[in-house]
XYZ file of C-alpha atoms in Angstrom:
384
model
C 122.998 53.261 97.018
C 119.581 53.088 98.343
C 118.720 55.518 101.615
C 115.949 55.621 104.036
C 115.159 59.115 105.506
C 112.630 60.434 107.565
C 109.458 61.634 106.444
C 109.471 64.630 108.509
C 112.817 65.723 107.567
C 112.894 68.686 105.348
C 113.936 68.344 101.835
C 115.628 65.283 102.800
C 114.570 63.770 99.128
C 115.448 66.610 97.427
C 119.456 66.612 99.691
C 120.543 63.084 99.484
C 119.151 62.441 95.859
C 122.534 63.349 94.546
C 123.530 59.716 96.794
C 121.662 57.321 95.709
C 117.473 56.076 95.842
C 115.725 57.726 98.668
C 113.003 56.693 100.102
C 110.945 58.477 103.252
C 109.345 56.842 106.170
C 107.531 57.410 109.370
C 110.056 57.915 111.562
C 108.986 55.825 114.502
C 108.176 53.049 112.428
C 111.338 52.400 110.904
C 112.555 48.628 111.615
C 115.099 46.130 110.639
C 113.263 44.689 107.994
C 112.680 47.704 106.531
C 116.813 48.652 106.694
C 118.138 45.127 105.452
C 119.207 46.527 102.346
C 119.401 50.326 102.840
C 123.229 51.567 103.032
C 122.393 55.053 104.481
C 120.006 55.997 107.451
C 118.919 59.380 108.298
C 116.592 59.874 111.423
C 114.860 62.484 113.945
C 115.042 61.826 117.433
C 111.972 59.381 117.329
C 113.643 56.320 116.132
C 115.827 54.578 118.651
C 118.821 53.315 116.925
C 120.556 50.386 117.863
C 121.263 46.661 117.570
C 117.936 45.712 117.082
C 117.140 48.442 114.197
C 120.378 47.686 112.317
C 121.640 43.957 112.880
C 121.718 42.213 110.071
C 121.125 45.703 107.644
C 123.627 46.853 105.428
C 123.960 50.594 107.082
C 126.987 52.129 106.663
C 125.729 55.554 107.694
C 123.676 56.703 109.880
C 122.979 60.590 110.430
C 120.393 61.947 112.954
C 119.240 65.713 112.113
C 119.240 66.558 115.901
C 121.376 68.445 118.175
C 120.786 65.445 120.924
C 122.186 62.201 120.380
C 120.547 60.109 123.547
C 118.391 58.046 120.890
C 121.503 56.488 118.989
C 123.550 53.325 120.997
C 127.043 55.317 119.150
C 129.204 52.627 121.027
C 127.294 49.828 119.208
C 127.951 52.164 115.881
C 131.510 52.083 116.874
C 131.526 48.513 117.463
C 129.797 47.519 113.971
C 132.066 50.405 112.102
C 129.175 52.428 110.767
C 130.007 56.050 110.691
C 127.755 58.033 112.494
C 127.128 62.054 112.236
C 125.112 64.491 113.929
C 123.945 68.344 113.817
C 125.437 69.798 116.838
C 123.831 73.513 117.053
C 121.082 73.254 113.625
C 118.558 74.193 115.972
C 119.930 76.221 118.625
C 118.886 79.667 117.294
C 115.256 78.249 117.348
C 115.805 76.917 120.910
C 117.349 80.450 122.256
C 113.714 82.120 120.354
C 111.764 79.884 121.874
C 112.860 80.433 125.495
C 113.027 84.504 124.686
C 108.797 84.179 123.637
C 108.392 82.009 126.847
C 109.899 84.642 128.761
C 107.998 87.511 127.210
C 104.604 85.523 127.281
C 104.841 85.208 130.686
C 106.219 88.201 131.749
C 102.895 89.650 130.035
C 100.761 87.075 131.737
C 102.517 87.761 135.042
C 103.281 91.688 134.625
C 106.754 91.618 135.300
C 109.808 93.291 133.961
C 112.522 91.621 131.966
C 115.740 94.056 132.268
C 117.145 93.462 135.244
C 116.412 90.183 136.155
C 118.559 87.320 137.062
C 118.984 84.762 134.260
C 120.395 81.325 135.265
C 121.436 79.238 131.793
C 122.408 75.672 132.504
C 124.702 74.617 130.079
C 126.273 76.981 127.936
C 126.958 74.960 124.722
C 125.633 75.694 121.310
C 121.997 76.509 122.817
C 123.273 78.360 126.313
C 125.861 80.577 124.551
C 123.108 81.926 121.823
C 120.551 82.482 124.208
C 123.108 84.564 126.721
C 124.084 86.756 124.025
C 120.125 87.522 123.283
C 119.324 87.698 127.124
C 122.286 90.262 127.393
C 120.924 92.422 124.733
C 117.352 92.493 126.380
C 118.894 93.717 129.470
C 119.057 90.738 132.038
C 122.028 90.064 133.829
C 123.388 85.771 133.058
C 124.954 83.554 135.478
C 126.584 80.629 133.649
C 126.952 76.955 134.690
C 128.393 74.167 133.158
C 130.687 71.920 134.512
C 132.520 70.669 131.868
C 133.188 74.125 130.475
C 134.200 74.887 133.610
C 136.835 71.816 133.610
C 137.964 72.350 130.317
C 138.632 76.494 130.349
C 138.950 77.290 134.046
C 137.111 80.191 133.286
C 135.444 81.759 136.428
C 132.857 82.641 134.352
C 131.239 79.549 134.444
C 129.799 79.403 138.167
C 128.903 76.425 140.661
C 124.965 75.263 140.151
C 123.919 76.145 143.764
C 124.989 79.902 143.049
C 123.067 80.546 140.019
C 120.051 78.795 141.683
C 120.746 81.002 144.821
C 121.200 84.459 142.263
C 118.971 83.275 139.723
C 115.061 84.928 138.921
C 114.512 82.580 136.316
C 116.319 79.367 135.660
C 116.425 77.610 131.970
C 118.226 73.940 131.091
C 119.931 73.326 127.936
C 122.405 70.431 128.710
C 122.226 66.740 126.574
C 120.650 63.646 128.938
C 123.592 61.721 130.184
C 122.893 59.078 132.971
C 126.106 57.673 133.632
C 130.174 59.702 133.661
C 131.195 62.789 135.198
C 128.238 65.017 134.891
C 125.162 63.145 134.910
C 121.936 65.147 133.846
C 119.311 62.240 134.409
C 116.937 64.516 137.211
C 119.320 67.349 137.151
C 116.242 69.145 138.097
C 115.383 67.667 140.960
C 113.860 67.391 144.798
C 117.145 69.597 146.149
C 117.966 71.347 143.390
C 114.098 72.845 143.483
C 114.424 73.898 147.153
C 117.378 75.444 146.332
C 115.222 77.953 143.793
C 114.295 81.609 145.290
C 110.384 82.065 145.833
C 108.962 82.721 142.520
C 111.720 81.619 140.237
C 110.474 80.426 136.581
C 112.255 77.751 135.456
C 112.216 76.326 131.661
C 113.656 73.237 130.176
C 114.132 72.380 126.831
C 116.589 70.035 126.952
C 115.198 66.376 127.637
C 112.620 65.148 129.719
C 114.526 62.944 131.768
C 116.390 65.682 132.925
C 113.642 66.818 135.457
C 111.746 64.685 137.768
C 108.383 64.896 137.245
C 107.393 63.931 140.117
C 109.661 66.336 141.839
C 108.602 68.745 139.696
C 104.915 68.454 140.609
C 105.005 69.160 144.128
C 107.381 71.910 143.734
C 104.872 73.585 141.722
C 102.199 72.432 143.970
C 103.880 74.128 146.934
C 103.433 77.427 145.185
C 107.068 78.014 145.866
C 107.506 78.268 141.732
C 106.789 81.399 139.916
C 106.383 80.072 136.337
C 106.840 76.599 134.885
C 107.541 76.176 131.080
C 107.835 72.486 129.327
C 108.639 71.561 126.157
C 110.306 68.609 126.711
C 108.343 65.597 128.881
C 109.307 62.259 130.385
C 107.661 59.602 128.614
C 107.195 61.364 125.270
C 104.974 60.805 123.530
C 102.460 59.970 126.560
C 103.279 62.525 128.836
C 102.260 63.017 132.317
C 98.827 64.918 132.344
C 99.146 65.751 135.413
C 102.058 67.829 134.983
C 100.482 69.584 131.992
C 97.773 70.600 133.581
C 99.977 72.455 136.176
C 102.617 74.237 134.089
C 102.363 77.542 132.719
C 103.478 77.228 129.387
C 103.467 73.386 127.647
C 104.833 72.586 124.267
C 104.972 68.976 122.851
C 108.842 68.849 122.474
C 108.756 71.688 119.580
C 111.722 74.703 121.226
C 113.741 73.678 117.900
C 111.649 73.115 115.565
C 112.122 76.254 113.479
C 111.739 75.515 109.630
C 115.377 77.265 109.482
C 117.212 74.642 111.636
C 115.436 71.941 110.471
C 117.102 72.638 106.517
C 120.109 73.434 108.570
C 120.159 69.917 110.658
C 119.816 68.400 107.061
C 122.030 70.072 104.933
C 124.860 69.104 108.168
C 124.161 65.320 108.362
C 123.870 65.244 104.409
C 127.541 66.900 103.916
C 128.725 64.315 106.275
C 126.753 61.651 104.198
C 128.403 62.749 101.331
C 132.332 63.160 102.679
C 131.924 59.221 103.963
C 130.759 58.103 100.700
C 133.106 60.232 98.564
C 130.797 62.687 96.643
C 130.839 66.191 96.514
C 127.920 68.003 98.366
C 125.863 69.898 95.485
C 122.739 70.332 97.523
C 122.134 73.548 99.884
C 118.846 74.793 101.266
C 119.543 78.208 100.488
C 116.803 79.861 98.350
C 114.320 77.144 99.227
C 113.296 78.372 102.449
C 109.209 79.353 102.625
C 108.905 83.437 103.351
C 107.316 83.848 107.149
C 103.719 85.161 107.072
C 105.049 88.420 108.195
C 107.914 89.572 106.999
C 107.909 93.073 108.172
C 107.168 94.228 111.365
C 106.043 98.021 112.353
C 106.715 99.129 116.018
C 105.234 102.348 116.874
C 105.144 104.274 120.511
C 106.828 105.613 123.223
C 110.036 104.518 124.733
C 108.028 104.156 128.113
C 106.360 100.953 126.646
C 109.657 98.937 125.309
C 109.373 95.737 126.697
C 105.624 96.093 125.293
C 107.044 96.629 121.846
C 109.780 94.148 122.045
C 107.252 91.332 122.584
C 105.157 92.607 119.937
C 108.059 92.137 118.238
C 109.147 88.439 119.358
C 105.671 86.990 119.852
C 104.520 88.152 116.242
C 107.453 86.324 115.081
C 106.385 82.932 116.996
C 103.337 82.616 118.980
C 104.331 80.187 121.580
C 101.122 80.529 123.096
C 99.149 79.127 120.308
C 101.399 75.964 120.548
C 100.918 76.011 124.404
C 96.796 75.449 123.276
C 97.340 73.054 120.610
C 99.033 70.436 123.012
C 96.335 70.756 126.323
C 94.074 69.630 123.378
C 95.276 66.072 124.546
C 92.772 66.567 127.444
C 89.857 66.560 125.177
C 90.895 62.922 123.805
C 90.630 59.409 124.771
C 93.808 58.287 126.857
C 94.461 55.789 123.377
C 94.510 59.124 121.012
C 96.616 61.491 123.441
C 100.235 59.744 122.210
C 98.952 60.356 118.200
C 98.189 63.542 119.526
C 101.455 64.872 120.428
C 103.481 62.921 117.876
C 100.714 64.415 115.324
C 101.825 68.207 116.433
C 105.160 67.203 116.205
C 104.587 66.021 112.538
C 102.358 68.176 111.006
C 103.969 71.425 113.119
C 103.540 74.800 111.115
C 106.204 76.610 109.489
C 107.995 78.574 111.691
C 110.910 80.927 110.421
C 113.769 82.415 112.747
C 113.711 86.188 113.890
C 116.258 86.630 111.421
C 114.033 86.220 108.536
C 112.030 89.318 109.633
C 112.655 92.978 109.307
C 111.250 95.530 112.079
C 110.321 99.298 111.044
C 111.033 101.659 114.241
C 108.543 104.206 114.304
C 109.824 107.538 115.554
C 111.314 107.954 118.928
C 112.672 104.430 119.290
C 115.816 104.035 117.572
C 117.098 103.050 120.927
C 115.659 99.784 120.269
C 117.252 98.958 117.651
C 120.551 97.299 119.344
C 118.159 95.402 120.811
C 116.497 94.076 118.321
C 119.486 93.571 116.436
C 120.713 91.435 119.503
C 117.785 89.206 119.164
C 118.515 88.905 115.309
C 116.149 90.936 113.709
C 116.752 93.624 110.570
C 116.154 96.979 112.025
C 114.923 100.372 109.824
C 114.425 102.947 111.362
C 112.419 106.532 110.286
């Protein structure tokens, strides 16, 4: 069995080895020629797959190492009977950090308070639920929407959009791009739903690009009506609107999930599924194989009078979002023909990053009261 995996996929060589001859390639630059022969396919989310990657090819498999699926024509899958598997919540743990260091970032930027605001999370699926349960423990009261939740439980809980913009401090999107059915998401964020925002809201998405309006997006910020802006996701990727980037607050080049942890866990899913549609028993597992962060332990000392200072020491230690936020606005120091590379390059060649998880934070005296907290955001916790 011969299989073609991305280059930027973790350990993919080492996972599906066990299958068959692997061979790694830029993912962007896969083509048909290249798949004529190949019986298993295993991308990112920067190769489009669809009739004109796989007609004629002898796929039988193809598995995509992403939580989002918008890149992969599934009904022409269906139609040409190749099995098809994704990793539905591998990276949502990295997406819920990521939005928890925007938040802190800016509230330290900005000089506000955390506990007690208003968090609106739009869409409550693998990424929404984990970062609720992480808001909750820092304090911030959550206002749910999502429609088809809604539709499918009839649980109050989940409320209508225009109240959690109405309720909502700060507003973050997690919900896949769909442009056609029930719930369309193509420029969710919008013209009206950005009026509908409170002065001085922050909104976030991480979700997909298409999902806000740029343009839209612009002059709300350029209205001053906006609080805080943070990207990580851009129409257009890779060449994404400058513009935009120069106004936002915080600007990431499509990175929220790119921990190292759900990364091996996006693999390890879409290589089990490799292996029950071909008939072999999974051997492979990530476990052990995992890089230790840079700084494993983390020592917290104060007063309780300074705990959202220590919390963020805490959280931003653990990922520096701010450092990826200066790495990307170095597209404006290149030629417009080097600014695509640019951002594809930081996807590529992005540092390891390890979940909160992987960490253990030492409480000096006087703040065991933190540790819940702490523990809610998935750190160890000692204590003196």
């Amino acid at each position: 069995m011969r299989i073609i995996a991305d280059e930027n996929m973790p350990f993919a060589a080492e996972a599906f080895s066990n299958l068959g001859e692997v061979n790694l390639a830029p993912g962007r630059l896969m083509n048909a020629e290249l798949l004529r022969t190949v019986d298993c396919l295993a991308v990112r989310s920067v190769t489009r797959v669809d009739s004109s990657l796989l007609s004629g090819s002898a796929v039988k498999f193809v598995g995509t190492a992403t939580i989002g699926t918008d890149h992969v024509d599934t009904e022409y899958l269906g139609r040409e009977g190749i099995k098809f598997a994704s990793a539905p919540g591998c990276n949502a743990i990295s997406v819920a950090e990521y939005v928890i260091a925007a938040l802190f970032e800016l509230a330290g930027r900005k000089g506000f308070t955390l506990a007690g605001k208003v968090l609106g999370i739009v869409g409550v699926g693998n990424v929404g639920s984990r970062l609720e349960s992480r808001a909750r423990a820092l304090g911030l009261e959550v206002v749910l929407n999502d429609p088809p939740l809604a539709d499918q439980t009839g649980d109050s809980k989940y409320r209508p959009l225009d109240e959690l913009l109405e309720r909502s401090d700060i507003v973050t999107v997690h919900v896949p791009l769909e442009k056609a059915g029930k719930y369309p998401t193509y420029h969710l964020v919008n013209q009206s739903l950005l009026a509908s925002l409170g002065p001085g809201a922050v909104l976030l998405n991480t979700s997909r690009g298409a999902v806000a309006d740029s343009f839209a997006l612009l002059a709300a910020i350029g209205s001053g009506k906006l609080g805080a802006v943070v990207l990580d996701v851009w129409e257009g990727e890779p060449e994404i609107p400058l513009d935009l980037l120069r106004k936002v607050d915080l600007a990431t080049p499509h990175i929220a999930g790119y921990s190292f942890d759900g990364k091996a866990r996006g693999t390890r899913m879409i290589y089990e599924a490799a292996c029950r549609h071909f008939g072999v028993e999974p051997v492979w597992t990530p476990e052990g194989l995992l890089p230790a962060p840079e700084n494993p332990l983390i020592e917290l000392t104060g007063r309780m009078d300074d705990a959202q200072d220590l919390l963020a020491k805490a959280v931003l230690e653990s990922y520096d979002i701010a450092a990826d936020d200066r790495n990307l606005r170095g597209i404006f120091d290149l030629p417009k023909d080097a600014r695509a590379k640019h951002f594809d390059r930081l996807r590529r060649s992005y540092p390891v990053r390890r979940e909160f998880a992987s960490r253990t934070v030492r409480l000096g005296p006087g703040l065991k009261s933190l540790a819940p907290v702490l523990a809610g955001l998935d750190f160890t916790v000692e204590t003196a």
